[in-house]
mmCIF file of C-alpha atoms (C1' of nucleotides) in Angstrom:
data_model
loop_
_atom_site.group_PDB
_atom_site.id
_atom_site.type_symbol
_atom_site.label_atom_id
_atom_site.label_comp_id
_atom_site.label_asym_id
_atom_site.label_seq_id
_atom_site.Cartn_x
_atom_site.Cartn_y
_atom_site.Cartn_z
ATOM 1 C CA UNK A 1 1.547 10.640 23.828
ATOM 2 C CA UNK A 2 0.290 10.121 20.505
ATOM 3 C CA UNK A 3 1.681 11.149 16.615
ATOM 4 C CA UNK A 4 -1.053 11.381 14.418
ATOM 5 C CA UNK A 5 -3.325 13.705 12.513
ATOM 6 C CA UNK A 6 -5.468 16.951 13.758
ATOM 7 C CA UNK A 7 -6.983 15.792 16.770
ATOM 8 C CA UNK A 8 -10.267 17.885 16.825
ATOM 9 C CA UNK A 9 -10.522 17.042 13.083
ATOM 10 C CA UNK A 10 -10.568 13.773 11.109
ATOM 11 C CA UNK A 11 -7.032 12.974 12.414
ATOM 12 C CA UNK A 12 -5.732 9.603 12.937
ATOM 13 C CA UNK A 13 -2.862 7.937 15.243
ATOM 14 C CA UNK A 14 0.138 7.054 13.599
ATOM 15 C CA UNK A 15 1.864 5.978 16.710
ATOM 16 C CA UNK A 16 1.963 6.633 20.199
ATOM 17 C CA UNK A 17 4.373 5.516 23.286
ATOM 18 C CA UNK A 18 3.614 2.658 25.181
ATOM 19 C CA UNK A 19 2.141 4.459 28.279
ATOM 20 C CA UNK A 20 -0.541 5.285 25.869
ATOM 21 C CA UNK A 21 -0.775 1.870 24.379
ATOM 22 C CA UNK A 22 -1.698 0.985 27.962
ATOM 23 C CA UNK A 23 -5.057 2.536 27.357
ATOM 24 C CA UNK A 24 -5.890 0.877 23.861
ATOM 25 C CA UNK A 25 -4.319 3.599 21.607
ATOM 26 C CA UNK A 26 -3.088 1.834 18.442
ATOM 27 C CA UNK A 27 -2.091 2.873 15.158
ATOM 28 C CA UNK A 28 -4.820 4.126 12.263
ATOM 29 C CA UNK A 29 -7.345 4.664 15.526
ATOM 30 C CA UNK A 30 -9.046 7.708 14.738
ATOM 31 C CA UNK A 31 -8.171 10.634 17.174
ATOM 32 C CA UNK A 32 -11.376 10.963 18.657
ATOM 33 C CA UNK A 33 -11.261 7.135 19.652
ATOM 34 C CA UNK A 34 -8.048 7.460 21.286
ATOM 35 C CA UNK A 35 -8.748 10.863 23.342
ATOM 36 C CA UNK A 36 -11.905 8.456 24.405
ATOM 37 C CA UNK A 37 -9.700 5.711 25.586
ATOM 38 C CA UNK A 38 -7.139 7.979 26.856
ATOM 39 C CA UNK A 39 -8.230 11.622 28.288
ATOM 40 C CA UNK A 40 -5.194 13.100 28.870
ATOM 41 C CA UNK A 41 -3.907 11.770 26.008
ATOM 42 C CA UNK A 42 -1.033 14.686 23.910
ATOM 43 C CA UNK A 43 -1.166 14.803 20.610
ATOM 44 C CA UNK A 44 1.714 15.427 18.792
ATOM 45 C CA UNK A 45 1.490 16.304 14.598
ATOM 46 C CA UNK A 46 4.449 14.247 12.787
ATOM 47 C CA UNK A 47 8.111 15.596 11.484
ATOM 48 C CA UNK A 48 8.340 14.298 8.520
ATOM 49 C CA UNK A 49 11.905 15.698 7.820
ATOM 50 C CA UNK A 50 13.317 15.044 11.127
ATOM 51 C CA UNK A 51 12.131 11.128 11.172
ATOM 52 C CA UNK A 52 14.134 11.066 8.103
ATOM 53 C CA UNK A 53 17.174 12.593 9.437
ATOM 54 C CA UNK A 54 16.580 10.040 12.182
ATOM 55 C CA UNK A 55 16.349 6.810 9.664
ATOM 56 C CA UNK A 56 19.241 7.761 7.647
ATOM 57 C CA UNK A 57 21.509 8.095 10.666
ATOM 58 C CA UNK A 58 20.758 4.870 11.929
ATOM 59 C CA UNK A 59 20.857 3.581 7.957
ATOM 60 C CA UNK A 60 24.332 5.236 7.799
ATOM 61 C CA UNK A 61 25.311 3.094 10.837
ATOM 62 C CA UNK A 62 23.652 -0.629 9.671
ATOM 63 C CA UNK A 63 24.875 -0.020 6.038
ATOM 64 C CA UNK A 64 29.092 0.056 7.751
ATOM 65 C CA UNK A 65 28.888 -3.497 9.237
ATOM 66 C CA UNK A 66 26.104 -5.305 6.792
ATOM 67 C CA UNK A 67 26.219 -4.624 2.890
ATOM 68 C CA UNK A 68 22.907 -5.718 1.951
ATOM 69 C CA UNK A 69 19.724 -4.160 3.460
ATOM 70 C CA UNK A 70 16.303 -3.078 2.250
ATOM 71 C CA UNK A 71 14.776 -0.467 4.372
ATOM 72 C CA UNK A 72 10.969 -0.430 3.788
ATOM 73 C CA UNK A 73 9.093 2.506 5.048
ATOM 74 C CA UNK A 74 11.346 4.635 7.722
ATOM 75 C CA UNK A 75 11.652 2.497 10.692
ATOM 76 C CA UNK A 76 12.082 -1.051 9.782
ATOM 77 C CA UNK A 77 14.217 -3.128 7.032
ATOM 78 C CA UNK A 78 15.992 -6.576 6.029
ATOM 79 C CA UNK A 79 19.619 -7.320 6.948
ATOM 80 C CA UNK A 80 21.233 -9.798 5.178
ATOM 81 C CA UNK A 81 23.298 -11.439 8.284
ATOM 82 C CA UNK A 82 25.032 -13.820 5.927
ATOM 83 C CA UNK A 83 25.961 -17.305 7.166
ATOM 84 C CA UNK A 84 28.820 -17.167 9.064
ATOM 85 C CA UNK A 85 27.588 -15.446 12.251
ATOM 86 C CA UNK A 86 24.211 -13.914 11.894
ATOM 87 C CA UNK A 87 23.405 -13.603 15.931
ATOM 88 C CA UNK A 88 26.903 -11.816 16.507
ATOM 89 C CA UNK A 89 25.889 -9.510 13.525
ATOM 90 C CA UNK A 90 22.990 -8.547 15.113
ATOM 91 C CA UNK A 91 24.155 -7.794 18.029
ATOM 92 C CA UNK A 92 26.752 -5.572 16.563
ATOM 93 C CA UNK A 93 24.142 -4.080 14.909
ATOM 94 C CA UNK A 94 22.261 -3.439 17.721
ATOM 95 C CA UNK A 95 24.914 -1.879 19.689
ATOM 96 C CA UNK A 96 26.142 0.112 17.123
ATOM 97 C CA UNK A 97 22.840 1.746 16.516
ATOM 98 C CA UNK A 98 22.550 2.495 20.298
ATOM 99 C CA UNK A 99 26.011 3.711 20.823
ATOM 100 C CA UNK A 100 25.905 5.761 17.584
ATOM 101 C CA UNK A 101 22.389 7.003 16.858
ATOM 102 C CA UNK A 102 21.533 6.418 20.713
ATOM 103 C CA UNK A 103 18.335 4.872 19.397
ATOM 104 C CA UNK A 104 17.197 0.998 20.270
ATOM 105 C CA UNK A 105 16.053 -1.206 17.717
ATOM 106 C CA UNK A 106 14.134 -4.503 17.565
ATOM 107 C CA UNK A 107 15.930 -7.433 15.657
ATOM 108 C CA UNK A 108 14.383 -11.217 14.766
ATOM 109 C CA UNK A 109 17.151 -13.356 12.931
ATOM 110 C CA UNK A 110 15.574 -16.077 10.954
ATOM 111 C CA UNK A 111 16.070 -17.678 7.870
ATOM 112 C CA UNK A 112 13.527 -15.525 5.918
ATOM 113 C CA UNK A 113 12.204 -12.537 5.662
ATOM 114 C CA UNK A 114 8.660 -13.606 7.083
ATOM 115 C CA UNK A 115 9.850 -15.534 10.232
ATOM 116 C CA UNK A 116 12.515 -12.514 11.273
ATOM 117 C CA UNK A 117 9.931 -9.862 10.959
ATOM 118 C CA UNK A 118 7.494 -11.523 13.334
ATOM 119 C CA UNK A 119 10.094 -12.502 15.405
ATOM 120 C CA UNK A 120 11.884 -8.561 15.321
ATOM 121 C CA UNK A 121 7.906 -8.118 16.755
ATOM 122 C CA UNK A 122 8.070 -10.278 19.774
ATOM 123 C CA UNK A 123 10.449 -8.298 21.696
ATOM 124 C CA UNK A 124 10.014 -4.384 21.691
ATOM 125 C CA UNK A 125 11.505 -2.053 22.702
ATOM 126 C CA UNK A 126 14.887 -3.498 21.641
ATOM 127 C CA UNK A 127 14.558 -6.706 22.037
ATOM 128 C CA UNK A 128 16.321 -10.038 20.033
ATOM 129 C CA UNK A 129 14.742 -12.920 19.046
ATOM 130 C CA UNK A 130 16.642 -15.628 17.141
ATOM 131 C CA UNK A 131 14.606 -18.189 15.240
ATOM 132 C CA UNK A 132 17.150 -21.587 14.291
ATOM 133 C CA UNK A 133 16.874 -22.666 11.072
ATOM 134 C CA UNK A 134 14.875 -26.014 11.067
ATOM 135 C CA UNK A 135 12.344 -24.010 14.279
ATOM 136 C CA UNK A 136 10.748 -21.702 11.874
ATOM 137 C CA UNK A 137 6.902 -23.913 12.384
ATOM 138 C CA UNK A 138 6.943 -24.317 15.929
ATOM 139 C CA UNK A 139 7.985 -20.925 16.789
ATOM 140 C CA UNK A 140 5.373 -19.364 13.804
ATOM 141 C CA UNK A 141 2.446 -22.058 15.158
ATOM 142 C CA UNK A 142 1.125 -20.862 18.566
ATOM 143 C CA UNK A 143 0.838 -17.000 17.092
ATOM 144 C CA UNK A 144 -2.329 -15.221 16.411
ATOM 145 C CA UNK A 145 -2.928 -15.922 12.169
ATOM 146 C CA UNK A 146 -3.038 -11.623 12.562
ATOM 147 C CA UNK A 147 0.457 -11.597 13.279
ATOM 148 C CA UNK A 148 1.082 -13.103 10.088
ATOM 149 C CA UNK A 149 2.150 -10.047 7.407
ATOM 150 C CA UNK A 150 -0.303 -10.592 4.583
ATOM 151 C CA UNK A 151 -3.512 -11.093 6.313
ATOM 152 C CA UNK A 152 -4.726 -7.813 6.974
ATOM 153 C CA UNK A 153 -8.037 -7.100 8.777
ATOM 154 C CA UNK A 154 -10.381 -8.458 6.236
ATOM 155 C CA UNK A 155 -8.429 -12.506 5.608
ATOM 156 C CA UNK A 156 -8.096 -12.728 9.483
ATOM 157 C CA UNK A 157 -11.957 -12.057 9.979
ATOM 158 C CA UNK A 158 -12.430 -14.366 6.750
ATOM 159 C CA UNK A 159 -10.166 -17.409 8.766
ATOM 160 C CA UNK A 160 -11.420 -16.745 12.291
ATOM 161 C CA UNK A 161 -15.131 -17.040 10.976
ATOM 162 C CA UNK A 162 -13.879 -20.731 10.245
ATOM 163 C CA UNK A 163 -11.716 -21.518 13.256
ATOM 164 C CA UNK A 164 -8.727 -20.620 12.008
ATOM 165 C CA UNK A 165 -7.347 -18.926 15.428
ATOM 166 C CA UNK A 166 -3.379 -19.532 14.840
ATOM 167 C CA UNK A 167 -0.147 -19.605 12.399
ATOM 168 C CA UNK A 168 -0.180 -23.445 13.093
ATOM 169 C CA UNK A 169 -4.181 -23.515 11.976
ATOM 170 C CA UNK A 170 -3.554 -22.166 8.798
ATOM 171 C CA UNK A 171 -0.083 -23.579 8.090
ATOM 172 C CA UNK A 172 -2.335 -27.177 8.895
ATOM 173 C CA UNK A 173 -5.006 -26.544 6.161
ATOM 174 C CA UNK A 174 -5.469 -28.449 3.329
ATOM 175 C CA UNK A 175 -4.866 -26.569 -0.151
ATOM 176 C CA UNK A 176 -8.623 -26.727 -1.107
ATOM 177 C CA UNK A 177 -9.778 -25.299 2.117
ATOM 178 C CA UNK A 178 -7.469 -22.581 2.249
ATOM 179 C CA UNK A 179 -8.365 -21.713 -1.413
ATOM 180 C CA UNK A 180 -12.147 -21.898 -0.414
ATOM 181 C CA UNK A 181 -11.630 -19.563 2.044
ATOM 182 C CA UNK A 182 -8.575 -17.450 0.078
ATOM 183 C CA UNK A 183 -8.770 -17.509 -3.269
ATOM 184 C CA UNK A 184 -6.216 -16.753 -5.937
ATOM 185 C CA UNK A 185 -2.543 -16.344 -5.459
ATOM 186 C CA UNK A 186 -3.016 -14.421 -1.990
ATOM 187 C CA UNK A 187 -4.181 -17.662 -0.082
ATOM 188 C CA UNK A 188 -1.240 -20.141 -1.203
ATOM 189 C CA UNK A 189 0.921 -17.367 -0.334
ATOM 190 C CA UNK A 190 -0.262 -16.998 3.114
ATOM 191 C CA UNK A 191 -0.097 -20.926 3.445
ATOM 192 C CA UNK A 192 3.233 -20.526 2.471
ATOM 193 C CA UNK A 193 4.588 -17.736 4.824
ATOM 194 C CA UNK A 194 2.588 -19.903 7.623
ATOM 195 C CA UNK A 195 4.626 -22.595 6.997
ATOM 196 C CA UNK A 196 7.679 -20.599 6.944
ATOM 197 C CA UNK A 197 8.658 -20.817 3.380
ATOM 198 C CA UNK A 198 9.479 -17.364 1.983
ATOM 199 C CA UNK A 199 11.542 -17.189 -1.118
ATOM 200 C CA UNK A 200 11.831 -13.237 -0.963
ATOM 201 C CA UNK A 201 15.932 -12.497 -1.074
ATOM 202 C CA UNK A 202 16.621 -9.128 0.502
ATOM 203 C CA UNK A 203 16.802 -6.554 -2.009
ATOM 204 C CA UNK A 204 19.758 -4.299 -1.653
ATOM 205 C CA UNK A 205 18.519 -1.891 -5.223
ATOM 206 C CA UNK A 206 15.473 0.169 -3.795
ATOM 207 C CA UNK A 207 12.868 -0.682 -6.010
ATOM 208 C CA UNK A 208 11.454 1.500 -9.456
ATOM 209 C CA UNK A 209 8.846 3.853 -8.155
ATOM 210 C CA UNK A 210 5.801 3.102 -10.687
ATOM 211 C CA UNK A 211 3.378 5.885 -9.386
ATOM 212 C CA UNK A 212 3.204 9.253 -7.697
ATOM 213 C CA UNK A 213 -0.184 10.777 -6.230
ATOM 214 C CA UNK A 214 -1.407 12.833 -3.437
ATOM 215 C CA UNK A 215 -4.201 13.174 -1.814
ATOM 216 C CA UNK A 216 -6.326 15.548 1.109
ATOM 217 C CA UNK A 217 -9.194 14.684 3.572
ATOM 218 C CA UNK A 218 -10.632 17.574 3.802
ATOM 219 C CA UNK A 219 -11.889 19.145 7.341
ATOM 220 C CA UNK A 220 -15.430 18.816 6.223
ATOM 221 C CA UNK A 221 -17.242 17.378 3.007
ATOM 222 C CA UNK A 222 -16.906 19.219 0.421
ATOM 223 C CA UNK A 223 -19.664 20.165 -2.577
ATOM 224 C CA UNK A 224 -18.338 23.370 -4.234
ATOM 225 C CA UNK A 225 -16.790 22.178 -7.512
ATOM 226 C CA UNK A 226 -14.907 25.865 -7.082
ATOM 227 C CA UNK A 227 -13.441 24.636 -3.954
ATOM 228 C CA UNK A 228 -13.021 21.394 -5.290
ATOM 229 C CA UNK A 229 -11.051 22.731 -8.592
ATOM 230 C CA UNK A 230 -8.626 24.757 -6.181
ATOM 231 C CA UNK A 231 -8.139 22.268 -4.196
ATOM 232 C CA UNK A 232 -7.557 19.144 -7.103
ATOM 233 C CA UNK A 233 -5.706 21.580 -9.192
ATOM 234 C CA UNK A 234 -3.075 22.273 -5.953
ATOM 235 C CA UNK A 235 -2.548 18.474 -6.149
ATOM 236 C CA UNK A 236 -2.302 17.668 -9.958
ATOM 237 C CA UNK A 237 0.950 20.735 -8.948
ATOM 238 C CA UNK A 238 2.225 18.922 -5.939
ATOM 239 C CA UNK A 239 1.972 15.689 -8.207
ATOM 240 C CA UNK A 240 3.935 17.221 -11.236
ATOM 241 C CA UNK A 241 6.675 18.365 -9.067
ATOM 242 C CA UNK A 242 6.870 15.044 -7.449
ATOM 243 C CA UNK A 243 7.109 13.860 -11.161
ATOM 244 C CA UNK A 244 9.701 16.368 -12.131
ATOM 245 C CA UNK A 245 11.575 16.001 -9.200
ATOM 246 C CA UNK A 246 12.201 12.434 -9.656
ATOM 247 C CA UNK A 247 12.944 12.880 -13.330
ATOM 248 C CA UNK A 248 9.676 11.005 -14.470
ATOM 249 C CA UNK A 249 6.597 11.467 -16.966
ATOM 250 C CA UNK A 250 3.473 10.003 -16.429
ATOM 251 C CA UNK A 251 1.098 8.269 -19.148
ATOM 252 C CA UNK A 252 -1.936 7.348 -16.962
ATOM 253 C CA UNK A 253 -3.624 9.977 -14.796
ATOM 254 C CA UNK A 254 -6.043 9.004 -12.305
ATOM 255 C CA UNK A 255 -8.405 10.673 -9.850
ATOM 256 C CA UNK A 256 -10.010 9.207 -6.349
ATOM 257 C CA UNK A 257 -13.155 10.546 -4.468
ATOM 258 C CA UNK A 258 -14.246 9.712 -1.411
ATOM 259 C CA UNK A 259 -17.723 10.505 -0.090
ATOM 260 C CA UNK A 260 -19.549 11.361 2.677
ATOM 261 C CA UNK A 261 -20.380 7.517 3.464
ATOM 262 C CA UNK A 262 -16.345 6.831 3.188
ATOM 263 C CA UNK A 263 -17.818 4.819 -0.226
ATOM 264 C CA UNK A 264 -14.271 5.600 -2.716
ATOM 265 C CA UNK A 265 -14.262 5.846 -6.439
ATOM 266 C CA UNK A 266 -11.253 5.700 -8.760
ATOM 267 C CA UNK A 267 -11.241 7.228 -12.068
ATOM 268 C CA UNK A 268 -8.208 7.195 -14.779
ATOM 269 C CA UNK A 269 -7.166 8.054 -18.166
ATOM 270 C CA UNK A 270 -4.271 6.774 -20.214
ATOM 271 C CA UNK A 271 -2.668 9.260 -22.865
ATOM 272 C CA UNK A 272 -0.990 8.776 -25.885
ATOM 273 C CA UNK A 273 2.240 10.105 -24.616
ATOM 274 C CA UNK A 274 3.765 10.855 -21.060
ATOM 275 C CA UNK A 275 3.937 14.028 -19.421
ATOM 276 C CA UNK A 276 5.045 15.969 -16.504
ATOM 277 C CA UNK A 277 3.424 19.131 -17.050
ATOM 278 C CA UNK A 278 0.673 20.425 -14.128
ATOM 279 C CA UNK A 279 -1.812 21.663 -16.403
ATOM 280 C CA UNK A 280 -2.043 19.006 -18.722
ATOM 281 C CA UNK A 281 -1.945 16.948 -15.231
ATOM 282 C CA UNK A 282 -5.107 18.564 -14.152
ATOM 283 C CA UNK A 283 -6.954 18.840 -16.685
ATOM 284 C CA UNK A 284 -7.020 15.191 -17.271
ATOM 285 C CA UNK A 285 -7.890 15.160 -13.513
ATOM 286 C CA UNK A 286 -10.505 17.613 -13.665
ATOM 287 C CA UNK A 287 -12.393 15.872 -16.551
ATOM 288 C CA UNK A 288 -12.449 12.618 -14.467
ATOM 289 C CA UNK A 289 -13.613 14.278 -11.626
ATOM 290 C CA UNK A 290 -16.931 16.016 -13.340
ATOM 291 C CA UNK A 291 -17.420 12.742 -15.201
ATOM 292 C CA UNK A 292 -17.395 10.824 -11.845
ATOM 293 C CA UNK A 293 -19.072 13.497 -9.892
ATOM 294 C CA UNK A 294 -22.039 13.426 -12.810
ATOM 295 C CA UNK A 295 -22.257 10.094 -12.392
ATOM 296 C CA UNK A 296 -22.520 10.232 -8.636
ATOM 297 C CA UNK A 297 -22.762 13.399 -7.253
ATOM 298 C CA UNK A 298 -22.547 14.372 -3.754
ATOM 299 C CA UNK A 299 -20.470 15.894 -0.707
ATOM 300 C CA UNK A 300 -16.243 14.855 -0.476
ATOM 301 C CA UNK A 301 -14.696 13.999 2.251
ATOM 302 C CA UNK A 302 -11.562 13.105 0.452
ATOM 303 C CA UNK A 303 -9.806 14.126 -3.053
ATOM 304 C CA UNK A 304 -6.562 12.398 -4.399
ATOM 305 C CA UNK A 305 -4.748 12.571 -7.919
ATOM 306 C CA UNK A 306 -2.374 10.599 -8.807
ATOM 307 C CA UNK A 307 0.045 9.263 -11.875
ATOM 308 C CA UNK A 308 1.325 5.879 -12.427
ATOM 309 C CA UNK A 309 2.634 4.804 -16.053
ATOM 310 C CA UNK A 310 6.463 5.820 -15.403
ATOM 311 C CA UNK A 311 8.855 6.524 -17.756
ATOM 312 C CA UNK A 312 11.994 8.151 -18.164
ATOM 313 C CA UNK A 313 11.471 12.076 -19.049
ATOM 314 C CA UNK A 314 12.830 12.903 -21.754
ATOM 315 C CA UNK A 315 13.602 16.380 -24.002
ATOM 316 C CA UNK A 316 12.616 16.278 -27.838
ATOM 317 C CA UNK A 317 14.968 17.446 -30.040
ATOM 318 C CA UNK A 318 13.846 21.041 -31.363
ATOM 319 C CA UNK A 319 16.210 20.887 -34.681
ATOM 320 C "C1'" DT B 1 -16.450 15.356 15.608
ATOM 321 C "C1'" DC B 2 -15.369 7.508 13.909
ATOM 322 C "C1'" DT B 3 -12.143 6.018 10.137
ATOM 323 C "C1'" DG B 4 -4.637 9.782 7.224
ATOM 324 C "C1'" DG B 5 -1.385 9.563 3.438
ATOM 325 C "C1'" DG B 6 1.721 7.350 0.196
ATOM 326 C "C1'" DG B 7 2.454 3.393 -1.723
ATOM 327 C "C1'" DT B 8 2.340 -1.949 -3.895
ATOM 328 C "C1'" DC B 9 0.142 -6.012 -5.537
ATOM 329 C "C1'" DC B 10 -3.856 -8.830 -6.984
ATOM 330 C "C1'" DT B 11 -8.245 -9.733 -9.407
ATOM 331 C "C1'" DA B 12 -11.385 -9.554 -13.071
ATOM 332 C "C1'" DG B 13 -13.659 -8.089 -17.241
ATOM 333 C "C1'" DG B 14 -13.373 -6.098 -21.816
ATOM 334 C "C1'" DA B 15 -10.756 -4.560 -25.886
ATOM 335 C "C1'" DC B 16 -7.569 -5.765 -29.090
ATOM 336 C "C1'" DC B 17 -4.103 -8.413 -31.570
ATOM 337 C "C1'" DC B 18 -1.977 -12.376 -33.869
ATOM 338 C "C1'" DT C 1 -23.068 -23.904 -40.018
ATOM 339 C "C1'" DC C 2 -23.126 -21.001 -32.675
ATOM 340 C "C1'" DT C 3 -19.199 -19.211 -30.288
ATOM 341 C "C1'" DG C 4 -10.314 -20.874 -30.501
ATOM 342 C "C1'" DG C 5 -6.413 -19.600 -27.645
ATOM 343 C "C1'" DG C 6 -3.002 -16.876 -25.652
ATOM 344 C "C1'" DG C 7 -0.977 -12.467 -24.535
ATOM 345 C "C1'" DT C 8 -1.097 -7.537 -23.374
ATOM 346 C "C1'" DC C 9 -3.220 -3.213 -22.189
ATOM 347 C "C1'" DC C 10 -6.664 -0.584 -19.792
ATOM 348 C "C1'" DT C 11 -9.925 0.264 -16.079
ATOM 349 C "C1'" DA C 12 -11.958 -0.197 -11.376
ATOM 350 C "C1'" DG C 13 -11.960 -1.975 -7.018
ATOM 351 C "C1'" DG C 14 -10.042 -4.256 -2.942
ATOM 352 C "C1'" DA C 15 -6.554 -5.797 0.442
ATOM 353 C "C1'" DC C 16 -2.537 -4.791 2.585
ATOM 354 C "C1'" DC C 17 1.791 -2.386 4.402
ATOM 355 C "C1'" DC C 18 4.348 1.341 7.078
#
DNA sequence: TCTGGGGTCCTAGGACCC
DNA sequence: TCTGGGGTCCTAGGACCC
């Protein structure tokens, strides 16, 4: 079985079980791909609402025995275990989750956030896997550098084109090779999670949203700029309530068009002042869109808007 | 009928300001 | 008689995460 998009369409997997997994099915595979790999393959389109039912139950149950957590995303989140007796905590954890939400969950204790995600990896379904302080190298050093959260597709094809297989590899490199191969911030970083060393503290205040947007693959490329205004001006809507729902304005509008060759083009505008109203939204939107769309026209398989600039909304005084 | 949707962070150049 | 330096904002694109 398989979550994911439409599967005659331009659907992708989300996630699927791990009879399917057997076959090759893996997350952000396109549809098609997987129903190659696996035939009998069921798709299954995603329940928003109910995963969230789901995650705050099991929240509800974490947050009772450990203060401090930061979800991120739905499914997965940072415990702080404390020092006195972070194993038993997990287990408690663990058991209460099972008992209570009669769902299992993965856990890696470790000393930071990097080390106990990949070890809350090496043990699914379920599964607990302790890394002592002092162990976080040798236990990091045999894994694929993939593993490592931070380098994405791209970096790992970047350090396997120069032998850089493992955690260990990279956590081995000299500075100057590692930002040859990784410039900037990201590739010190990455040296630095390799090595274990991960100043993150676990956040237990969810984090300022600083943008809103939405956006719509559509089921085949689109050229009609009537079809396209229908369909942009629906989302500079959706994006105002999201605004307005969440008590926000927005200062910077942006638009982003995809074409037929999946090639992607952002477009924004900053105004003078902040707003949360839908037709001011989209008509912001809709400029950017013929002024990108003049500049390079053709067929779109994908249209987002979006609003970042945050602030506050606030009423002006009428008297 | 290959390749979703909602996000965050980083980079880099140009404008602008003191 | 060349063309400072540092900081912030804006824009566009890219990488990554769940």
């Amino acid at each position: 079985m398989a979550v994911g998009g439409d599967p005659d369409g331009r659907g992708v997997v989300a996630t699927a079980n791990y009879a399917a997994r057997r076959f090759g099915v893996r997350s952000a595979m396109s549809c098609a791909e997987a129903r190659r790999r696996c035939p009998d393959l069921v798709f299954v389109r995603p329940d928003i609402r109910e995963y969230r039912a789901w995650s705050e139950r099991v929240w509800a149950t974490v947050d009772v025995l450990v203060p401090v957590c930061e979800p991120v995303g739905l499914d997965e989140g940072y415990l702080d275990l404390g020092d006195d007796d972070p194993v038993g905590l997990a287990r408690a954890v663990q058991l209460a989750v099972a008992e209570r939400v009669r769902l299992s969950a993965s856990l890696g204790v470790a000393s930071c956030k990097v080390v106990a995600k990949i070890a809350s990896d090496r043990d699914k379904p379920g599964g607990l896997t302790v890394v002592s302080p002092g162990g976080e190298r040798e236990f990091l050093s045999p894994l694929a550098v993939r593993l490592l959260p931070g380098a994405g597709p791209r970096t790992t094809a970047r350090l396997l084109e120069a032998g850089i297989a493992t955690i260990g590899d990279l956590a081995d490199l000299p500075p100057e090779r590692v930002a040859a191969l990784i410039p900037g911030r990201v590739g010190e970083l990455l040296r630095d999670r390799a090595r274990g060393v991960d100043p993150r503290p676990v956040m237990a205040e969810p984090a300022e949203r600083i943008s809103v947007s939405t956006e719509r693959t559509f089921d085949r490329d689109v050229t009609d700029r009537g079809e396209l205004a229908r369909r942009g001006e629906e989302m500079a809507h959706d994006v105002a309530s999201s605004l307005a729902r969440r008590g926000r304005c927005a200062r910077t509008v942006w638009v982003k068009l995809r074409y037929g060759d999946f090639s992607t083009v952002t477009r924004s505008h900053t105004m003078a002042a902040a707003t949360d109203d839908a037709g001011l939204i989209w008509r912001q939107a809709w400029h950017l869109l013929e002024g990108a769309l003049e500049h390079r026209p053709g067929p779109l398989r994908l249209l987002g808007v979006g609003a970042s600039g945050l602030s506050e909304q606030h009423q002006l005084a009428l008297f």
